[in-house]
Amino acid sequence: MEHSSTLNISLASAGFQNRNADVLSSQTHAHTPCLIAHVQVERSIELRKAKKDEHTLKRRNITDAFSKPSSKDVVEGTRPNLDEIVHGMNSPDPVLCFWATQTARKLLSQERNPPLKVIVEARLVPRLVDFFKCFIYPHLQFEAAWALTNIASGPSDLTQAVVDAGAIQALIELLSSPNVCVCEQAVWALGNIAGDNTEFRDIVISSNIIPHLLALASTTIPITFLRNIAWTLSNLCRNKDPCEEAVKEMLPALLNLLQHDDIEVLSDACWALSYLPDGCQERIDEVVATGVLPRMVELMKSSKLRIMTPSLRTVGNIVTGTDQQTQKAIDAGMLDVLVQLLRHPKSSIQKEAAWTLSKVAAGNCQPIEQLINHGMLPILVSLLRNGEFKVQKEAVWVVANFTMGSTTGQLAMLIQSGVLKPLTSLLICHDHKTVIIVLQTTFYILQSAVNSHDMEKLRLTLEQLGTIEKIEALQLHENHQIGQTAFNIIENLLTKEEDDLEDSMHFKPETLTPPNPTISKPARKL
């Protein structure tokens, strides 16, 4: 079917003013009361796209306009069908176009099984983009943008159809609309597109969205609009390596949003900042240089999980960097808060806090000393004993990194804290990787004992705990790496006389490669 590229906007020929002047008005302004009311009633929530982690903000407007047709509708056949929508959207009559577009939008906003693919396959996406050009009909622009927002919230192939129809640049132009609702809906749609993948995010950024967002955020706008801007900025930071210029533009705005008192705004600003230092020391430097750490540590104390989680993630990603960067986080009070979060009733927070602590322990002996001084060792042992397994796994990484970076005296304090018993219990866990890390950690503890001439005392302790018996049994494990690692420990460190152990100090088989935190434990992939 041929689609008309523009609407026939002759008001006289459409019978426009007489038929629906309250719905489509060429005189509608940014804060028209009827449009605001329309938004508040019908657009309570939408579908947002943010994949791969806790920050999944898919919001759907629960519109049941067609889910339960009345008996009258069934008898009279008034329930709209796709053919009527297609015909209406391709009509030269702007009133009919509005009705059809709004009808399609309501279908796309259904709670269950919205016909996203059906609308795309009906080739209506380009027509929706066409409606963005109808500047004298802001209600029509709004409905079209809303419909595309929901389509772009679907799988990537549907988002691709929106992009292929030229929606990105058309939506960017709507950011200059004098109508606040149209403008907000355009932001929302662009946020969905940017959240789909790195390629779309970069296209959106290159289309000059950031100056528009920053200008809008600096004006007096409804809080719902500011939330959408904060969320869209977070999607522009998501995934690997947003361009340097974009980061420099966004950082000051994100810092300003961190001072807001709205939970959603704060949460999205924190998530945005958590993405930026992900695995890149130069980017970590940029974030730290803004002076954000004290505020982020303060937000880690929030009673709201929506704020606590991303702020903790941000600080955790910062301490994946250099010792100097980690020290700045410590100086901002991070360890004081981690002591509390390791005891948090939510295991997900305990896990995240333990992961962050493992990065601190991966440094040199100085941050390890501060870790000890903050009373972390008893808490760590408690998590190894009693924590959920996902927390125990992170606690094992803390011990492994601690073992490699500590002095002999610090390692002695770790052993005295009672860490060997829960480590021994984890030698029989179901997770092969955890077993390997525990074996490697045991190897380094034994090596240290050789250096300090405490081998016999340590051997006796391991015998009493049943550690040696379990390591001997693991030599026959079905996993080759576990079996070989256990064999190497027994062969090179536990069966030799003390006089022969000096010759084993240089033995570093491949299976006993230290758990390098910069390789095995990268920053969180979001």
Coordinates of C-alpha atoms in Angstrom, one line a residue:
M1 CA 0.0 0.0 0.0
E2 CA 1.3 3.4 -0.9
H3 CA 1.7 5.6 2.2
S4 CA 1.2 9.4 1.9
S5 CA 4.3 11.1 3.1
T6 CA 2.5 14.0 4.6
L7 CA -1.0 14.7 6.0
N8 CA -3.5 16.7 4.2
I9 CA -3.8 19.4 6.8
S10 CA -6.5 21.4 5.2
L11 CA -8.8 22.1 8.2
A12 CA -11.7 22.9 6.0
S13 CA -11.6 19.8 3.9
A14 CA -11.1 17.6 7.0
G15 CA -14.0 19.2 8.8
F16 CA -11.4 19.6 11.5
Q17 CA -12.6 22.3 13.8
N18 CA -16.1 21.0 14.0
R19 CA -15.4 17.3 14.3
N20 CA -12.6 17.2 16.9
A21 CA -11.3 20.5 17.9
D22 CA -10.8 19.5 21.5
V23 CA -8.5 16.6 20.5
L24 CA -6.5 18.1 17.7
S25 CA -5.8 21.8 18.0
S26 CA -3.3 23.8 16.1
Q27 CA -3.2 26.2 19.1
T28 CA -2.1 23.6 21.7
H29 CA 0.7 24.9 23.9
A30 CA 3.3 23.1 26.0
H31 CA 1.2 22.9 29.1
T32 CA -2.2 22.4 27.7
P33 CA -4.4 21.1 30.6
C34 CA -6.3 18.6 28.5
L35 CA -3.0 17.0 27.3
I36 CA -1.5 16.9 30.8
A37 CA -4.6 15.2 32.1
H38 CA -4.5 12.8 29.2
V39 CA -1.0 11.9 30.1
Q40 CA -1.7 11.5 33.8
V41 CA -4.6 9.2 33.2
E42 CA -3.5 7.1 30.4
R43 CA 0.3 7.1 30.5
S44 CA 1.2 6.0 34.1
I45 CA 4.0 3.8 33.1
E46 CA 5.8 2.7 29.9
L47 CA 8.2 0.0 28.7
R48 CA 11.8 0.9 29.2
K49 CA 14.7 -1.0 27.8
A50 CA 17.8 -1.7 30.0
K51 CA 19.2 -5.1 29.7
K52 CA 21.7 -7.4 31.4
D53 CA 21.6 -6.4 35.0
E54 CA 19.6 -5.2 38.0
H55 CA 19.0 -2.0 36.2
T56 CA 16.2 -3.4 34.1
L57 CA 13.6 -0.7 33.9
K58 CA 10.9 -2.0 31.6
R59 CA 7.8 0.0 32.4
R60 CA 4.6 -0.8 30.6
N61 CA 1.4 1.3 30.6
I62 CA -1.3 -1.1 31.7
T63 CA -4.0 -0.2 29.1
D64 CA -6.9 -2.6 29.1
A65 CA -8.9 -0.6 26.5
F66 CA -9.4 -3.7 24.3
S67 CA -8.6 -6.6 26.6
K68 CA -12.2 -7.1 27.8
P69 CA -14.7 -5.9 25.1
S70 CA -18.2 -5.4 26.2
S71 CA -21.0 -7.6 24.8
K72 CA -22.2 -4.5 22.9
D73 CA -18.8 -4.3 21.2
V74 CA -18.9 -7.9 20.3
V75 CA -22.4 -7.7 18.8
E76 CA -21.8 -4.5 16.9
G77 CA -18.3 -5.4 15.9
T78 CA -16.9 -2.1 17.1
R79 CA -13.7 -3.6 18.3
P80 CA -11.1 -2.1 15.9
N81 CA -9.1 -4.4 13.7
L82 CA -5.7 -4.0 11.9
D83 CA -7.3 -3.2 8.6
E84 CA -9.1 -0.3 10.1
I85 CA -6.0 1.0 11.8
V86 CA -4.0 0.7 8.6
H87 CA -6.7 2.5 6.6
G88 CA -7.1 5.2 9.2
M89 CA -3.4 5.9 9.6
N90 CA -3.0 6.3 5.8
S91 CA -6.0 8.5 5.5
P92 CA -5.6 12.2 4.5
D93 CA -8.0 13.1 7.3
P94 CA -6.0 14.1 10.3
V95 CA -8.8 13.2 12.7
L96 CA -9.0 9.7 11.3
C97 CA -5.2 9.5 11.5
F98 CA -5.3 10.5 15.1
W99 CA -8.0 7.9 15.9
A100 CA -6.1 5.1 14.2
T101 CA -2.7 6.1 15.8
Q102 CA -4.2 6.3 19.2
T103 CA -5.9 3.0 18.7
A104 CA -2.7 1.4 17.6
R105 CA -0.9 2.9 20.6
K106 CA -3.5 1.5 23.0
L107 CA -3.0 -1.9 21.5
L108 CA 0.8 -1.6 21.9
S109 CA 0.2 -0.7 25.6
Q110 CA -1.7 -3.8 26.5
E111 CA -0.5 -5.6 29.6
R112 CA -0.3 -8.9 27.8
N113 CA 0.8 -9.8 24.3
P114 CA 1.0 -6.3 22.8
P115 CA 1.0 -6.7 19.0
L116 CA 4.4 -5.1 18.5
K117 CA 5.5 -7.3 15.6
V118 CA 2.1 -7.1 13.9
I119 CA 2.2 -3.3 13.8
V120 CA 5.8 -3.5 12.4
E121 CA 4.8 -6.1 9.8
A122 CA 1.9 -3.9 8.7
R123 CA 4.5 -1.3 7.7
L124 CA 3.1 1.3 10.0
V125 CA 6.4 2.4 11.6
P126 CA 7.4 4.8 8.7
R127 CA 3.9 6.3 8.9
L128 CA 4.3 6.9 12.6
V129 CA 7.6 8.7 11.9
D130 CA 5.8 10.8 9.2
F131 CA 3.4 12.0 11.9
F132 CA 6.3 13.6 13.7
K133 CA 6.3 16.3 11.0
C134 CA 2.7 17.3 11.9
F135 CA 3.8 20.2 14.1
I136 CA 0.3 21.8 14.2
Y137 CA -1.0 18.5 15.7
P138 CA 1.0 17.9 18.9
H139 CA -1.5 15.3 20.1
L140 CA -0.9 13.2 17.0
Q141 CA 2.9 13.6 17.4
F142 CA 2.5 12.5 21.0
E143 CA 0.5 9.4 20.1
A144 CA 2.9 8.4 17.4
A145 CA 5.9 8.9 19.6
W146 CA 4.3 6.8 22.3
A147 CA 3.5 4.0 19.9
L148 CA 7.2 4.0 18.7
T149 CA 8.4 4.0 22.3
N150 CA 6.6 0.8 22.9
I151 CA 7.7 -0.8 19.6
A152 CA 11.3 0.2 20.4
S153 CA 10.9 -1.5 23.8
G154 CA 10.6 -4.9 22.1
P155 CA 13.2 -7.2 20.8
S156 CA 16.2 -5.8 18.8
D157 CA 14.7 -6.6 15.4
L158 CA 11.7 -4.4 16.2
T159 CA 14.0 -1.6 17.5
Q160 CA 15.9 -2.0 14.3
A161 CA 12.7 -1.4 12.3
V162 CA 12.2 1.8 14.2
V163 CA 15.8 2.9 13.5
D164 CA 15.5 2.0 9.8
A165 CA 12.4 4.1 9.5
G166 CA 14.5 7.2 10.3
A167 CA 13.0 7.6 13.8
I168 CA 16.2 8.7 15.6
Q169 CA 16.7 12.0 13.8
A170 CA 12.9 12.7 13.7
L171 CA 12.8 12.1 17.5
I172 CA 15.8 14.4 18.0
E173 CA 13.8 17.2 16.3
L174 CA 10.9 16.6 18.6
L175 CA 13.1 17.5 21.5
S176 CA 12.7 21.1 20.4
S177 CA 8.9 20.8 20.5
P178 CA 7.2 23.5 22.6
N179 CA 4.9 20.8 23.9
V180 CA 6.4 19.3 27.0
C181 CA 4.5 16.0 26.7
V182 CA 5.7 15.5 23.1
C183 CA 9.2 16.3 24.1
E184 CA 9.2 13.9 27.0
Q185 CA 7.8 11.1 24.9
A186 CA 10.6 11.7 22.4
V187 CA 13.2 11.4 25.2
W188 CA 11.6 8.1 26.3
A189 CA 11.7 6.6 22.8
L190 CA 15.3 7.6 22.3
G191 CA 16.1 6.1 25.7
N192 CA 14.6 2.8 24.5
I193 CA 16.6 2.9 21.3
A194 CA 19.9 3.7 23.0
G195 CA 19.3 1.0 25.5
D196 CA 19.1 -1.7 22.9
N197 CA 22.7 -2.0 21.9
T198 CA 26.0 -0.2 21.5
E199 CA 25.5 0.6 17.9
F200 CA 22.1 2.3 18.4
R201 CA 23.5 4.1 21.5
D202 CA 26.3 5.6 19.4
I203 CA 23.9 6.6 16.6
V204 CA 21.7 8.4 19.2
I205 CA 24.7 10.1 20.7
S206 CA 26.0 11.2 17.3
S207 CA 22.6 12.7 16.5
N208 CA 23.3 15.4 19.1
I209 CA 20.9 14.2 21.8
I210 CA 23.1 15.2 24.8
P211 CA 23.0 19.0 24.4
H212 CA 19.2 18.7 24.1
L213 CA 18.9 16.6 27.3
L214 CA 21.2 18.9 29.2
A215 CA 19.2 22.0 28.2
L216 CA 15.9 20.3 29.1
A217 CA 17.3 19.2 32.5
S218 CA 18.3 22.7 33.3
T219 CA 14.7 24.0 32.9
T220 CA 11.7 23.7 35.1
I221 CA 10.1 20.5 34.0
P222 CA 7.8 17.9 35.6
I223 CA 9.6 15.4 37.8
T224 CA 8.4 12.5 35.5
F225 CA 10.2 14.3 32.6
L226 CA 13.4 14.7 34.7
R227 CA 13.3 11.0 35.6
N228 CA 13.1 10.1 31.9
I229 CA 16.1 12.3 31.2
A230 CA 18.1 10.7 34.0
W231 CA 17.2 7.3 32.7
T232 CA 18.1 8.1 29.1
L233 CA 21.4 9.5 30.2
S234 CA 22.1 6.2 32.0
N235 CA 21.4 4.3 28.8
L236 CA 23.8 6.6 26.9
C237 CA 26.5 5.6 29.5
R238 CA 25.6 1.9 29.3
N239 CA 27.7 -0.7 27.4
K240 CA 31.4 -0.3 26.5
D241 CA 33.2 2.9 25.7
P242 CA 30.8 5.7 25.0
C243 CA 32.8 8.4 23.2
E244 CA 35.0 10.6 25.2
E245 CA 33.3 13.8 24.2
A246 CA 29.9 12.5 25.2
V247 CA 31.3 11.4 28.7
K248 CA 32.7 14.9 29.3
E249 CA 29.4 16.4 28.4
M250 CA 27.4 14.2 30.6
L251 CA 29.5 14.1 33.8
P252 CA 28.6 17.6 35.1
A253 CA 24.9 16.9 34.5
L254 CA 25.1 13.6 36.3
L255 CA 26.8 15.2 39.3
N256 CA 24.0 17.7 39.4
L257 CA 21.4 14.9 39.3
L258 CA 23.2 13.3 42.3
Q259 CA 22.1 16.2 44.4
H260 CA 18.4 15.7 43.6
D261 CA 16.1 14.2 46.3
D262 CA 14.0 12.1 44.0
I263 CA 14.7 8.4 44.3
E264 CA 14.4 7.5 40.6
V265 CA 16.5 10.4 39.5
L266 CA 19.2 9.5 42.0
S267 CA 19.1 5.8 41.1
D268 CA 19.5 6.4 37.4
A269 CA 22.3 9.0 37.9
C270 CA 24.1 6.4 40.1
W271 CA 23.6 3.7 37.5
A272 CA 25.0 6.0 34.8
L273 CA 28.1 6.7 36.8
S274 CA 28.5 3.0 37.6
Y275 CA 28.8 2.2 33.8
L276 CA 31.5 4.7 33.1
P277 CA 34.4 3.3 35.1
D278 CA 33.7 -0.2 34.0
G279 CA 37.2 -1.7 33.3
C280 CA 38.9 1.4 32.1
Q281 CA 41.5 3.2 34.3
E282 CA 41.4 6.4 32.3
R283 CA 37.6 6.6 32.6
I284 CA 37.9 5.8 36.4
D285 CA 40.3 8.8 36.6
E286 CA 37.7 11.0 34.9
V287 CA 35.0 9.9 37.3
V288 CA 37.2 10.2 40.4
A289 CA 38.4 13.7 39.3
T290 CA 34.9 15.0 39.5
G291 CA 35.0 14.6 43.3
V292 CA 32.0 12.3 43.2
L293 CA 33.4 9.7 45.7
P294 CA 32.2 11.3 49.0
R295 CA 28.7 11.7 47.6
M296 CA 28.7 8.1 46.3
V297 CA 29.9 6.7 49.6
E298 CA 27.1 8.7 51.3
L299 CA 24.5 7.2 49.0
M300 CA 25.8 3.7 49.8
K301 CA 24.3 4.3 53.3
S302 CA 20.8 4.9 51.8
S303 CA 18.0 2.7 53.1
K304 CA 16.6 2.5 49.6
L305 CA 18.0 -0.5 47.6
R306 CA 17.4 1.5 44.4
I307 CA 20.0 3.9 45.5
M308 CA 22.3 1.7 47.6
T309 CA 22.8 -0.9 44.9
P310 CA 24.0 1.4 42.0
S311 CA 26.1 3.6 44.3
L312 CA 27.8 0.5 45.7
R313 CA 28.4 -0.7 42.2
T314 CA 29.9 2.6 41.2
V315 CA 32.4 2.5 44.1
G316 CA 33.1 -1.1 43.4
N317 CA 34.0 -0.4 39.7
I318 CA 36.2 2.5 40.8
V319 CA 38.3 0.2 43.1
T320 CA 39.0 -2.1 40.2
G321 CA 41.5 0.5 39.2
T322 CA 44.9 1.4 40.6
D323 CA 46.0 1.4 44.2
Q324 CA 45.8 5.2 44.2
Q325 CA 42.2 5.2 42.9
T326 CA 41.3 2.6 45.5
Q327 CA 42.9 4.7 48.2
K328 CA 40.8 7.6 47.3
A329 CA 37.7 5.5 47.8
I330 CA 39.0 4.4 51.2
D331 CA 39.7 8.0 52.1
A332 CA 36.1 8.9 51.2
G333 CA 34.9 6.4 53.9
M334 CA 34.2 3.4 51.8
L335 CA 35.4 0.8 54.3
D336 CA 33.2 2.1 57.1
V337 CA 30.2 1.6 54.9
L338 CA 31.3 -1.8 53.7
V339 CA 31.5 -3.0 57.2
Q340 CA 27.7 -2.3 57.5
L341 CA 26.8 -3.6 54.1
L342 CA 28.6 -6.9 54.6
R343 CA 26.0 -7.5 57.4
H344 CA 23.1 -6.2 55.4
P345 CA 20.0 -8.5 55.6
K346 CA 19.8 -8.7 51.8
S347 CA 22.3 -11.3 50.4
S348 CA 22.5 -9.4 47.1
I349 CA 24.0 -6.5 49.0
Q350 CA 26.3 -8.7 51.0
K351 CA 27.5 -10.2 47.7
E352 CA 28.1 -6.8 46.1
A353 CA 29.9 -5.6 49.2
A354 CA 32.1 -8.7 49.3
W355 CA 32.9 -8.2 45.6
T356 CA 34.0 -4.6 46.3
L357 CA 36.1 -5.8 49.2
S358 CA 37.8 -8.4 47.0
K359 CA 39.0 -5.5 44.8
V360 CA 40.5 -3.7 47.9
A361 CA 42.2 -7.0 48.9
A362 CA 43.7 -7.3 45.5
G363 CA 45.9 -4.3 46.2
N364 CA 49.1 -4.1 48.1
C365 CA 49.6 -4.6 51.8
Q366 CA 48.5 -1.0 52.7
P367 CA 44.8 -1.3 51.8
I368 CA 44.9 -4.8 53.3
E369 CA 46.1 -3.3 56.6
Q370 CA 43.2 -0.8 56.5
L371 CA 40.9 -3.7 55.8
I372 CA 42.1 -5.5 58.9
N373 CA 41.9 -2.3 61.0
H374 CA 38.3 -1.9 60.1
G375 CA 37.5 -5.3 61.6
M376 CA 36.7 -7.0 58.3
L377 CA 38.3 -10.4 59.1
P378 CA 35.7 -11.7 61.6
I379 CA 32.9 -10.5 59.2
L380 CA 34.6 -12.3 56.3
V381 CA 34.9 -15.5 58.3
S382 CA 31.2 -15.3 59.3
L383 CA 30.2 -14.9 55.6
L384 CA 32.3 -17.9 54.6
R385 CA 30.6 -19.9 57.3
N386 CA 27.0 -18.8 57.2
G387 CA 26.4 -16.7 54.1
E388 CA 24.4 -17.8 51.1
F389 CA 26.6 -19.6 48.5
K390 CA 26.7 -16.6 46.1
V391 CA 28.1 -14.5 49.0
Q392 CA 30.5 -17.3 50.0
K393 CA 31.9 -17.3 46.5
E394 CA 32.7 -13.6 46.7
A395 CA 34.2 -14.0 50.2
V396 CA 36.5 -16.7 48.8
W397 CA 37.8 -14.1 46.3
V398 CA 38.5 -11.7 49.1
V399 CA 40.6 -14.4 50.9
A400 CA 42.4 -15.4 47.7
N401 CA 43.4 -11.8 46.9
F402 CA 44.3 -11.1 50.5
T403 CA 46.6 -14.1 50.5
M404 CA 48.5 -12.9 47.5
G405 CA 49.0 -9.3 48.5
S406 CA 49.5 -9.6 52.2
T407 CA 52.6 -9.6 54.4
T408 CA 53.5 -12.6 56.4
G409 CA 52.1 -10.9 59.5
Q410 CA 48.8 -10.0 57.8
L411 CA 48.4 -13.6 56.5
A412 CA 49.0 -14.9 60.1
M413 CA 46.2 -12.7 61.3
L414 CA 43.9 -14.1 58.5
I415 CA 44.7 -17.6 59.6
Q416 CA 44.2 -16.7 63.3
S417 CA 40.8 -15.3 62.5
G418 CA 39.6 -18.9 61.7
V419 CA 39.4 -18.7 58.0
L420 CA 40.8 -22.2 57.3
K421 CA 37.8 -24.1 58.7
P422 CA 35.1 -22.5 56.4
L423 CA 37.6 -22.7 53.4
T424 CA 37.9 -26.4 54.1
S425 CA 34.1 -26.8 54.1
L426 CA 34.0 -25.2 50.6
L427 CA 36.4 -27.8 49.2
I428 CA 33.3 -30.1 48.7
C429 CA 31.0 -27.5 47.2
H430 CA 29.4 -28.1 43.8
D431 CA 31.0 -25.1 42.1
H432 CA 34.3 -26.2 40.4
K433 CA 35.7 -22.8 40.0
T434 CA 35.3 -22.1 43.8
V435 CA 37.0 -25.3 44.6
I436 CA 39.9 -24.4 42.4
I437 CA 40.2 -21.0 44.0
V438 CA 40.2 -22.5 47.5
L439 CA 42.9 -25.0 46.5
Q440 CA 45.0 -22.2 45.0
T441 CA 44.5 -20.1 48.1
T442 CA 45.6 -23.1 50.3
F443 CA 48.7 -23.5 48.1
Y444 CA 49.8 -19.9 48.8
I445 CA 49.1 -20.2 52.5
L446 CA 51.3 -23.3 52.6
Q447 CA 54.0 -21.5 50.6
S448 CA 53.9 -18.7 53.1
A449 CA 54.2 -21.2 56.0
V450 CA 57.4 -22.6 54.3
N451 CA 58.9 -19.1 54.2
S452 CA 58.1 -18.4 57.8
H453 CA 59.1 -21.9 59.0
D454 CA 55.7 -22.6 60.4
M455 CA 54.9 -25.5 58.1
E456 CA 54.6 -28.2 60.7
K457 CA 52.2 -26.2 62.8
L458 CA 50.1 -25.4 59.7
R459 CA 50.1 -29.0 58.6
L460 CA 48.9 -30.1 62.0
T461 CA 46.1 -27.5 61.9
L462 CA 45.1 -28.7 58.4
E463 CA 45.1 -32.3 59.6
Q464 CA 42.8 -31.5 62.5
L465 CA 40.4 -29.6 60.3
G466 CA 40.2 -32.4 57.7
T467 CA 41.7 -30.2 55.0
I468 CA 44.4 -32.6 54.0
E469 CA 42.0 -35.5 53.8
K470 CA 39.7 -33.5 51.5
I471 CA 42.6 -32.4 49.3
E472 CA 43.7 -36.0 49.0
A473 CA 40.2 -37.1 47.9
L474 CA 40.1 -34.3 45.4
Q475 CA 43.0 -35.8 43.5
L476 CA 40.4 -38.2 42.0
H477 CA 37.9 -35.5 41.1
E478 CA 36.2 -35.7 37.8
N479 CA 37.4 -32.2 36.9
H480 CA 40.9 -32.5 35.6
Q481 CA 42.1 -29.1 36.9
I482 CA 40.8 -29.8 40.4
G483 CA 42.4 -33.2 40.4
Q484 CA 45.7 -31.9 39.1
T485 CA 45.8 -28.9 41.5
A486 CA 45.1 -31.2 44.5
F487 CA 47.8 -33.6 43.4
N488 CA 50.3 -30.8 43.1
I489 CA 49.6 -29.6 46.6
I490 CA 50.0 -33.0 48.1
E491 CA 53.0 -33.9 46.0
N492 CA 54.9 -30.6 46.4
L493 CA 53.9 -29.2 49.8
L494 CA 52.2 -31.8 52.1
T495 CA 54.2 -35.0 51.7
K496 CA 57.8 -33.6 51.7
E497 CA 60.0 -33.3 54.7
E498 CA 60.7 -29.7 55.8
D499 CA 64.3 -29.9 54.5
D500 CA 63.0 -30.7 51.1
L501 CA 60.3 -28.0 51.0
E502 CA 62.9 -25.3 50.0
D503 CA 63.2 -27.0 46.6
S504 CA 59.4 -26.8 46.1
M505 CA 59.2 -23.0 46.6
H506 CA 59.9 -22.4 42.9
F507 CA 57.3 -24.9 41.8
K508 CA 54.4 -23.0 40.1
P509 CA 52.5 -25.3 37.9
E510 CA 50.0 -23.9 35.4
T511 CA 47.1 -25.2 37.5
L512 CA 48.3 -23.1 40.4
T513 CA 48.2 -19.7 38.6
P514 CA 47.3 -17.1 41.1
P515 CA 43.7 -15.8 40.8
N516 CA 44.7 -12.5 39.2
P517 CA 42.0 -10.0 40.1
T518 CA 42.6 -7.9 37.0
I519 CA 41.9 -11.0 34.8
S520 CA 39.6 -13.3 36.7
K521 CA 37.6 -10.6 38.3
P522 CA 36.9 -7.8 35.9
A523 CA 34.7 -4.9 36.8
R524 CA 31.0 -5.7 36.7
K525 CA 29.7 -6.2 33.2
L526 CA 26.4 -4.3 33.1

